PDB file of C-alpha atoms in Angstrom:
ATOM      1  CA  MET A   1       0.000   0.000   0.000  1.00  0.00           C
ATOM      2  CA  SER A   2       2.926   2.346   0.680  1.00  0.00           C
ATOM      3  CA  ARG A   3       3.749   2.311  -3.034  1.00  0.00           C
ATOM      4  CA  VAL A   4       0.152   2.746  -4.122  1.00  0.00           C
ATOM      5  CA  LEU A   5      -0.581   5.974  -2.249  1.00  0.00           C
ATOM      6  CA  PRO A   6       2.155   8.153  -3.822  1.00  0.00           C
ATOM      7  CA  VAL A   7       0.922   7.303  -7.306  1.00  0.00           C
ATOM      8  CA  LEU A   8      -2.682   8.077  -6.405  1.00  0.00           C
ATOM      9  CA  LEU A   9      -1.608  11.398  -4.912  1.00  0.00           C
ATOM     10  CA  LEU A  10      -0.359  12.418  -8.358  1.00  0.00           C
ATOM     11  CA  THR A  11      -3.967  13.102  -9.284  1.00  0.00           C
ATOM     12  CA  LEU A  12      -3.876  16.122  -6.964  1.00  0.00           C
ATOM     13  CA  LEU A  13      -1.164  17.655  -9.124  1.00  0.00           C
ATOM     14  CA  LEU A  14      -2.889  17.314 -12.458  1.00  0.00           C
ATOM     15  CA  GLY A  15      -4.860  20.548 -12.230  1.00  0.00           C
ATOM     16  CA  CYS A  16      -7.979  21.458 -14.142  1.00  0.00           C
ATOM     17  CA  ALA A  17      -6.562  22.921 -17.360  1.00  0.00           C
ATOM     18  CA  GLN A  18      -5.758  19.677 -19.124  1.00  0.00           C
ATOM     19  CA  PRO A  19      -6.042  19.202 -22.923  1.00  0.00           C
ATOM     20  CA  GLN A  20      -9.262  17.196 -22.825  1.00  0.00           C
ATOM     21  CA  ASP A  21      -9.231  16.470 -26.560  1.00  0.00           C
ATOM     22  CA  SER A  22      -5.598  15.343 -26.687  1.00  0.00           C
ATOM     23  CA  ASP A  23      -4.601  12.190 -28.538  1.00  0.00           C
ATOM     24  CA  HIS A  24      -1.590  11.677 -26.228  1.00  0.00           C
ATOM     25  CA  PHE A  25      -1.913  10.315 -22.702  1.00  0.00           C
ATOM     26  CA  ALA A  26       0.637   9.782 -19.953  1.00  0.00           C
ATOM     27  CA  ILE A  27       0.365   6.618 -17.884  1.00  0.00           C
ATOM     28  CA  GLU A  28       2.055   7.295 -14.539  1.00  0.00           C
ATOM     29  CA  THR A  29       3.309   4.432 -12.352  1.00  0.00           C
ATOM     30  CA  GLN A  30       5.811   4.089  -9.525  1.00  0.00           C
ATOM     31  CA  LEU A  31       8.208   2.624 -12.101  1.00  0.00           C
ATOM     32  CA  GLY A  32       8.013   5.670 -14.353  1.00  0.00           C
ATOM     33  CA  THR A  33       5.838   7.266 -17.023  1.00  0.00           C
ATOM     34  CA  MET A  34       4.768   5.998 -20.426  1.00  0.00           C
ATOM     35  CA  VAL A  35       3.130   8.141 -23.106  1.00  0.00           C
ATOM     36  CA  VAL A  36       0.713   6.640 -25.626  1.00  0.00           C
ATOM     37  CA  ARG A  37      -0.722   8.099 -28.816  1.00  0.00           C
ATOM     38  CA  LEU A  38      -4.259   7.159 -29.818  1.00  0.00           C
ATOM     39  CA  TYR A  39      -5.211   6.293 -33.391  1.00  0.00           C
ATOM     40  CA  ASP A  40      -8.094   8.758 -33.698  1.00  0.00           C
ATOM     41  CA  GLU A  41      -8.557   8.377 -37.446  1.00  0.00           C
ATOM     42  CA  GLN A  42      -8.251   4.599 -37.759  1.00  0.00           C
ATOM     43  CA  THR A  43     -10.044   3.579 -34.546  1.00  0.00           C
ATOM     44  CA  PRO A  44     -12.265   6.515 -33.551  1.00  0.00           C
ATOM     45  CA  GLY A  45     -14.540   4.512 -31.258  1.00  0.00           C
ATOM     46  CA  HIS A  46     -11.750   3.049 -29.145  1.00  0.00           C
ATOM     47  CA  ALA A  47      -9.783   6.288 -29.113  1.00  0.00           C
ATOM     48  CA  GLU A  48     -12.751   8.328 -27.913  1.00  0.00           C
ATOM     49  CA  ASN A  49     -13.688   5.715 -25.324  1.00  0.00           C
ATOM     50  CA  PHE A  50     -10.164   5.691 -23.863  1.00  0.00           C
ATOM     51  CA  ARG A  51     -10.081   9.501 -23.905  1.00  0.00           C
ATOM     52  CA  LYS A  52     -13.437   9.750 -22.127  1.00  0.00           C
ATOM     53  CA  LEU A  53     -12.490   7.267 -19.414  1.00  0.00           C
ATOM     54  CA  ALA A  54      -9.086   8.863 -18.871  1.00  0.00           C
ATOM     55  CA  ASN A  55     -10.528  12.381 -18.644  1.00  0.00           C
ATOM     56  CA  GLU A  56     -13.091  11.142 -16.116  1.00  0.00           C
ATOM     57  CA  GLY A  57     -10.348   9.626 -13.940  1.00  0.00           C
ATOM     58  CA  PHE A  58     -11.713   6.115 -14.481  1.00  0.00           C
ATOM     59  CA  TYR A  59      -8.253   4.578 -14.841  1.00  0.00           C
ATOM     60  CA  ASP A  60      -6.706   6.287 -11.832  1.00  0.00           C
ATOM     61  CA  GLY A  61      -5.876   3.675  -9.209  1.00  0.00           C
ATOM     62  CA  THR A  62      -6.480   0.697 -11.487  1.00  0.00           C
ATOM     63  CA  LEU A  63      -3.611  -1.785 -11.668  1.00  0.00           C
ATOM     64  CA  PHE A  64      -1.491  -3.461 -14.263  1.00  0.00           C
ATOM     65  CA  HIS A  65      -2.942  -6.757 -13.098  1.00  0.00           C
ATOM     66  CA  ARG A  66      -1.519  -9.092 -15.760  1.00  0.00           C
ATOM     67  CA  VAL A  67       2.160  -9.061 -16.668  1.00  0.00           C
ATOM     68  CA  ILE A  68       3.849 -11.560 -19.003  1.00  0.00           C
ATOM     69  CA  PRO A  69       7.494 -10.981 -20.024  1.00  0.00           C
ATOM     70  CA  ARG A  70       8.163 -10.835 -23.775  1.00  0.00           C
ATOM     71  CA  PHE A  71       4.393 -10.728 -24.333  1.00  0.00           C
ATOM     72  CA  MET A  72       2.384  -7.853 -22.848  1.00  0.00           C
ATOM     73  CA  VAL A  73       1.244  -5.933 -19.756  1.00  0.00           C
ATOM     74  CA  GLN A  74      -2.498  -5.500 -19.156  1.00  0.00           C
ATOM     75  CA  GLY A  75      -4.499  -3.096 -17.006  1.00  0.00           C
ATOM     76  CA  GLY A  76      -7.574  -0.892 -16.802  1.00  0.00           C
ATOM     77  CA  ASP A  77      -9.878  -3.221 -14.857  1.00  0.00           C
ATOM     78  CA  PRO A  78     -11.980  -1.270 -12.306  1.00  0.00           C
ATOM     79  CA  ASN A  79     -12.152  -4.419 -10.171  1.00  0.00           C
ATOM     80  CA  SER A  80      -8.438  -4.050  -9.482  1.00  0.00           C
ATOM     81  CA  LYS A  81      -9.240  -1.130  -7.166  1.00  0.00           C
ATOM     82  CA  ASP A  82     -11.104  -3.314  -4.659  1.00  0.00           C
ATOM     83  CA  GLY A  83      -8.075  -5.032  -3.119  1.00  0.00           C
ATOM     84  CA  ASN A  84      -9.298  -8.524  -4.008  1.00  0.00           C
ATOM     85  CA  PRO A  85      -6.922 -10.012  -6.609  1.00  0.00           C
ATOM     86  CA  MET A  86      -9.357 -12.823  -7.376  1.00  0.00           C
ATOM     87  CA  ASN A  87     -11.643 -10.233  -9.036  1.00  0.00           C
ATOM     88  CA  ASN A  88      -8.982  -8.869 -11.366  1.00  0.00           C
ATOM     89  CA  GLY A  89      -9.392  -9.371 -15.084  1.00  0.00           C
ATOM     90  CA  VAL A  90     -13.178  -9.611 -15.285  1.00  0.00           C
ATOM     91  CA  GLY A  91     -14.279  -6.046 -14.539  1.00  0.00           C
ATOM     92  CA  SER A  92     -15.560  -3.427 -16.973  1.00  0.00           C
ATOM     93  CA  PRO A  93     -17.446  -0.118 -17.087  1.00  0.00           C
ATOM     94  CA  GLY A  94     -20.560  -2.113 -17.962  1.00  0.00           C
ATOM     95  CA  TYR A  95     -20.301  -2.204 -21.732  1.00  0.00           C
ATOM     96  CA  THR A  96     -18.185  -3.529 -24.588  1.00  0.00           C
ATOM     97  CA  GLN A  97     -16.718  -1.621 -27.517  1.00  0.00           C
ATOM     98  CA  PRO A  98     -17.389  -2.756 -31.114  1.00  0.00           C
ATOM     99  CA  ALA A  99     -14.237  -4.107 -32.747  1.00  0.00           C
ATOM    100  CA  GLU A 100     -12.198  -1.840 -35.029  1.00  0.00           C
ATOM    101  CA  ILE A 101      -9.620  -4.358 -36.224  1.00  0.00           C
ATOM    102  CA  LYS A 102      -7.529  -2.994 -39.105  1.00  0.00           C
ATOM    103  CA  PRO A 103      -4.857  -5.100 -40.858  1.00  0.00           C
ATOM    104  CA  GLU A 104      -2.457  -2.160 -41.006  1.00  0.00           C
ATOM    105  CA  LEU A 105      -2.606  -1.773 -37.202  1.00  0.00           C
ATOM    106  CA  PHE A 106      -0.639  -4.711 -35.892  1.00  0.00           C
ATOM    107  CA  HIS A 107       0.898  -5.962 -32.669  1.00  0.00           C
ATOM    108  CA  LYS A 108       4.341  -4.417 -32.919  1.00  0.00           C
ATOM    109  CA  ARG A 109       6.320  -3.664 -29.778  1.00  0.00           C
ATOM    110  CA  GLY A 110       4.566  -0.812 -27.953  1.00  0.00           C
ATOM    111  CA  ALA A 111       1.183  -1.311 -29.615  1.00  0.00           C
ATOM    112  CA  VAL A 112      -1.771  -0.433 -27.376  1.00  0.00           C
ATOM    113  CA  ALA A 113      -4.722  -2.780 -27.854  1.00  0.00           C
ATOM    114  CA  ALA A 114      -8.058  -3.551 -26.245  1.00  0.00           C
ATOM    115  CA  ALA A 115      -8.440  -6.742 -24.250  1.00  0.00           C
ATOM    116  CA  ARG A 116     -11.534  -8.881 -24.696  1.00  0.00           C
ATOM    117  CA  ARG A 117     -13.096 -12.147 -23.626  1.00  0.00           C
ATOM    118  CA  PRO A 118     -12.135 -15.131 -25.821  1.00  0.00           C
ATOM    119  CA  ASN A 119     -15.771 -15.720 -26.822  1.00  0.00           C
ATOM    120  CA  SER A 120     -16.703 -12.054 -27.237  1.00  0.00           C
ATOM    121  CA  PRO A 121     -19.295 -11.744 -30.067  1.00  0.00           C
ATOM    122  CA  GLY A 122     -17.814 -10.033 -33.086  1.00  0.00           C
ATOM    123  CA  LYS A 123     -14.489  -9.739 -31.234  1.00  0.00           C
ATOM    124  CA  ALA A 124     -15.976  -6.843 -29.256  1.00  0.00           C
ATOM    125  CA  SER A 125     -13.473  -5.249 -26.902  1.00  0.00           C
ATOM    126  CA  SER A 126     -13.599  -4.743 -23.171  1.00  0.00           C
ATOM    127  CA  GLY A 127     -14.972  -1.323 -22.345  1.00  0.00           C
ATOM    128  CA  SER A 128     -11.846  -0.376 -20.409  1.00  0.00           C
ATOM    129  CA  GLN A 129      -9.156  -3.056 -20.221  1.00  0.00           C
ATOM    130  CA  PHE A 130      -6.161  -2.599 -22.489  1.00  0.00           C
ATOM    131  CA  TYR A 131      -2.711  -4.047 -22.956  1.00  0.00           C
ATOM    132  CA  ILE A 132       0.629  -2.780 -24.219  1.00  0.00           C
ATOM    133  CA  VAL A 133       2.736  -5.143 -26.305  1.00  0.00           C
ATOM    134  CA  VAL A 134       6.195  -6.007 -24.995  1.00  0.00           C
ATOM    135  CA  GLY A 135       6.843  -8.804 -27.467  1.00  0.00           C
ATOM    136  CA  ARG A 136      10.096 -10.147 -28.861  1.00  0.00           C
ATOM    137  CA  GLN A 137      11.875 -10.382 -32.202  1.00  0.00           C
ATOM    138  CA  PHE A 138      10.743 -13.123 -34.585  1.00  0.00           C
ATOM    139  CA  SER A 139      12.745 -15.004 -37.202  1.00  0.00           C
ATOM    140  CA  ASP A 140      11.565 -15.585 -40.764  1.00  0.00           C
ATOM    141  CA  GLN A 141      10.930 -19.216 -39.914  1.00  0.00           C
ATOM    142  CA  GLU A 142       8.764 -18.282 -36.935  1.00  0.00           C
ATOM    143  CA  LEU A 143       6.805 -15.774 -39.005  1.00  0.00           C
ATOM    144  CA  ASP A 144       6.288 -18.437 -41.668  1.00  0.00           C
ATOM    145  CA  GLN A 145       4.759 -20.620 -38.951  1.00  0.00           C
ATOM    146  CA  VAL A 146       2.413 -17.818 -37.867  1.00  0.00           C
ATOM    147  CA  GLU A 147       1.369 -17.302 -41.492  1.00  0.00           C
ATOM    148  CA  ALA A 148       0.598 -21.014 -41.799  1.00  0.00           C
ATOM    149  CA  MET A 149      -1.451 -20.869 -38.594  1.00  0.00           C
ATOM    150  CA  PHE A 150      -3.484 -17.902 -39.883  1.00  0.00           C
ATOM    151  CA  SER A 151      -3.971 -19.558 -43.290  1.00  0.00           C
ATOM    152  CA  GLN A 152      -5.354 -22.676 -41.641  1.00  0.00           C
ATOM    153  CA  ARG A 153      -7.547 -20.649 -39.283  1.00  0.00           C
ATOM    154  CA  ASP A 154      -9.019 -18.465 -42.023  1.00  0.00           C
ATOM    155  CA  GLY A 155      -9.172 -21.067 -44.778  1.00  0.00           C
ATOM    156  CA  ALA A 156      -7.291 -18.737 -47.119  1.00  0.00           C
ATOM    157  CA  PRO A 157      -3.616 -17.981 -47.788  1.00  0.00           C
ATOM    158  CA  PHE A 158      -2.139 -15.375 -45.442  1.00  0.00           C
ATOM    159  CA  LYS A 159       1.103 -13.434 -45.806  1.00  0.00           C
ATOM    160  CA  PHE A 160       2.498 -10.606 -43.696  1.00  0.00           C
ATOM    161  CA  PRO A 161       3.190  -7.466 -45.754  1.00  0.00           C
ATOM    162  CA  PRO A 162       6.975  -7.062 -46.217  1.00  0.00           C
ATOM    163  CA  GLY A 163       7.153  -3.960 -44.039  1.00  0.00           C
ATOM    164  CA  GLN A 164       5.194  -5.586 -41.237  1.00  0.00           C
ATOM    165  CA  ARG A 165       7.361  -8.706 -41.390  1.00  0.00           C
ATOM    166  CA  GLU A 166      10.481  -6.540 -41.125  1.00  0.00           C
ATOM    167  CA  VAL A 167       9.126  -4.777 -38.036  1.00  0.00           C
ATOM    168  CA  TYR A 168       8.487  -8.112 -36.331  1.00  0.00           C
ATOM    169  CA  LYS A 169      12.046  -9.193 -37.190  1.00  0.00           C
ATOM    170  CA  THR A 170      13.784  -6.001 -36.038  1.00  0.00           C
ATOM    171  CA  GLU A 171      11.595  -4.273 -33.438  1.00  0.00           C
ATOM    172  CA  GLY A 172       9.583  -7.276 -32.289  1.00  0.00           C
ATOM    173  CA  GLY A 173       6.008  -7.762 -31.212  1.00  0.00           C
ATOM    174  CA  VAL A 174       3.360 -10.470 -30.864  1.00  0.00           C
ATOM    175  CA  PRO A 175       2.196 -11.377 -34.392  1.00  0.00           C
ATOM    176  CA  GLN A 176       0.035 -14.255 -33.130  1.00  0.00           C
ATOM    177  CA  LEU A 177      -2.501 -11.696 -31.871  1.00  0.00           C
ATOM    178  CA  ASP A 178      -2.987  -9.927 -35.205  1.00  0.00           C
ATOM    179  CA  GLY A 179      -6.552  -9.930 -36.469  1.00  0.00           C
ATOM    180  CA  GLY A 180      -7.943 -10.939 -33.105  1.00  0.00           C
ATOM    181  CA  TYR A 181      -7.863  -7.708 -31.110  1.00  0.00           C
ATOM    182  CA  THR A 182      -8.289  -4.001 -31.822  1.00  0.00           C
ATOM    183  CA  VAL A 183      -5.019  -2.067 -31.822  1.00  0.00           C
ATOM    184  CA  PHE A 184      -5.967   1.552 -31.110  1.00  0.00           C
ATOM    185  CA  GLY A 185      -2.715   3.296 -30.219  1.00  0.00           C
ATOM    186  CA  GLU A 186       0.997   3.005 -29.640  1.00  0.00           C
ATOM    187  CA  LEU A 187       3.635   3.824 -27.071  1.00  0.00           C
ATOM    188  CA  VAL A 188       5.730   6.860 -28.016  1.00  0.00           C
ATOM    189  CA  GLU A 189       7.700   7.320 -24.785  1.00  0.00           C
ATOM    190  CA  GLY A 190       8.670   5.114 -21.874  1.00  0.00           C
ATOM    191  CA  PHE A 191       9.727   1.835 -23.448  1.00  0.00           C
ATOM    192  CA  ASP A 192      12.130   1.390 -20.531  1.00  0.00           C
ATOM    193  CA  VAL A 193       9.162   1.671 -18.169  1.00  0.00           C
ATOM    194  CA  LEU A 194       7.218  -0.885 -20.212  1.00  0.00           C
ATOM    195  CA  ASP A 195      10.144  -3.285 -19.934  1.00  0.00           C
ATOM    196  CA  ALA A 196      10.458  -2.635 -16.196  1.00  0.00           C
ATOM    197  CA  ILE A 197       6.785  -3.444 -15.646  1.00  0.00           C
ATOM    198  CA  SER A 198       7.107  -6.608 -17.724  1.00  0.00           C
ATOM    199  CA  ARG A 199       9.960  -7.825 -15.516  1.00  0.00           C
ATOM    200  CA  VAL A 200       8.343  -7.430 -12.084  1.00  0.00           C
ATOM    201  CA  ASP A 201       7.922 -10.496  -9.900  1.00  0.00           C
ATOM    202  CA  THR A 202       4.829 -12.628 -10.456  1.00  0.00           C
ATOM    203  CA  PRO A 203       4.034 -16.137  -9.195  1.00  0.00           C
ATOM    204  CA  ASN A 204       4.504 -17.545 -12.696  1.00  0.00           C
ATOM    205  CA  GLY A 205       7.717 -15.598 -13.165  1.00  0.00           C
ATOM    206  CA  ARG A 206       9.086 -17.053  -9.946  1.00  0.00           C
ATOM    207  CA  GLY A 207       8.132 -20.535 -11.024  1.00  0.00           C
ATOM    208  CA  THR A 208       5.521 -20.819  -8.283  1.00  0.00           C
ATOM    209  CA  PRO A 209       2.208 -20.610 -10.182  1.00  0.00           C
ATOM    210  CA  THR A 210      -0.855 -20.466  -7.964  1.00  0.00           C
ATOM    211  CA  SER A 211      -3.935 -20.164 -10.188  1.00  0.00           C
ATOM    212  CA  PRO A 212      -4.843 -18.874 -13.654  1.00  0.00           C
ATOM    213  CA  VAL A 213      -6.128 -15.675 -12.036  1.00  0.00           C
ATOM    214  CA  LEU A 214      -3.164 -14.962  -9.772  1.00  0.00           C
ATOM    215  CA  GLY A 215      -0.272 -16.437 -11.758  1.00  0.00           C
ATOM    216  CA  ASP A 216       0.549 -13.345 -13.845  1.00  0.00           C
ATOM    217  CA  GLN A 217      -0.376 -10.701 -11.261  1.00  0.00           C
ATOM    218  CA  PRO A 218       2.519  -8.619  -9.904  1.00  0.00           C
ATOM    219  CA  LEU A 219       3.402  -9.432  -6.302  1.00  0.00           C
ATOM    220  CA  GLU A 220       3.720  -5.677  -5.670  1.00  0.00           C
ATOM    221  CA  PRO A 221       0.711  -3.723  -7.032  1.00  0.00           C
ATOM    222  CA  ILE A 222       1.392  -1.372  -9.948  1.00  0.00           C
ATOM    223  CA  PRO A 223      -1.347   1.294  -9.957  1.00  0.00           C
ATOM    224  CA  MET A 224      -1.650   3.845 -12.716  1.00  0.00           C
ATOM    225  CA  VAL A 225      -2.764   7.426 -13.161  1.00  0.00           C
ATOM    226  CA  VAL A 226      -3.733   8.370 -16.731  1.00  0.00           C
ATOM    227  CA  ARG A 227      -3.811  12.002 -17.845  1.00  0.00           C
ATOM    228  CA  PRO A 228      -3.911  13.844 -21.177  1.00  0.00           C
ATOM    229  CA  VAL A 229      -0.751  15.605 -22.311  1.00  0.00           C
ATOM    230  CA  GLU A 230      -0.171  18.188 -25.028  1.00  0.00           C
ATOM    231  CA  ARG A 231       1.800  17.304 -28.144  1.00  0.00           C
TER     232      ARG A 231
END
C-alpha cells in the first residue's frame, strides 16, 4: 500500500486545465511514465472511449494486473481497485466496444490494444481493459509458422506485408494476436518503463504458479494514473 498511495496522490497535481481532446496520454506508475498516442482516425470509437475514461479519472488507481514478459502488460480493470486479486481481469465499465480491427494496425512492440473475452461476439473489446505489447523479435521461420497458422484458421492464404514482417524481425512484437484484437494506439515514450513493468515479480515468473487468475499478477501492485498531455 505504501507504493500505491504516492501514485494516487499524483492526481492532486494534475490541475484542471488539461487538454481534454488530446490524442496523447501519460500513464504514470511508480516505475516511471509511459506516453501513448491514440489512433483517432483509424479507430475513432476506441480512441474516444479511452479519452473519455481517462478524462473522467476512471483509470486512476487501477492496476497493471496481468504481466507476461516478452508478451504484454495488461491493465484498466476497475475491479483491481477493490483489493481482491481474485476479481482482477473480469471487470468493466458495464459495456463492450465494437471491434475496429484494421490489418495495417498490428501488434508491434509498444502497440496499445483492447483486451476482450475469448468468446466475445464479433471480437468486441472490453470497455476499459487494455494491454501494451512487450513482445520479442521473430525469425523468418517463426513468421512463416504464424502465417501457416493464420492460413489454416481463415481457410485462405495469409502473408504478412513485407514492411510488417520486417518490423516483427527487427523491433519485435506479438504477431500471433494480429486480427484478433483491436489495436488503437501506440507507445511513443517510456519503453524502458514498459520493460520494467514486464519484468516485475509474479508467481509464474518465480516458477511458483498459484492459479490462472493470480499467476501473472505482480506481487507488488502497480497502480496507474492516466492524464492527457499536449503534443
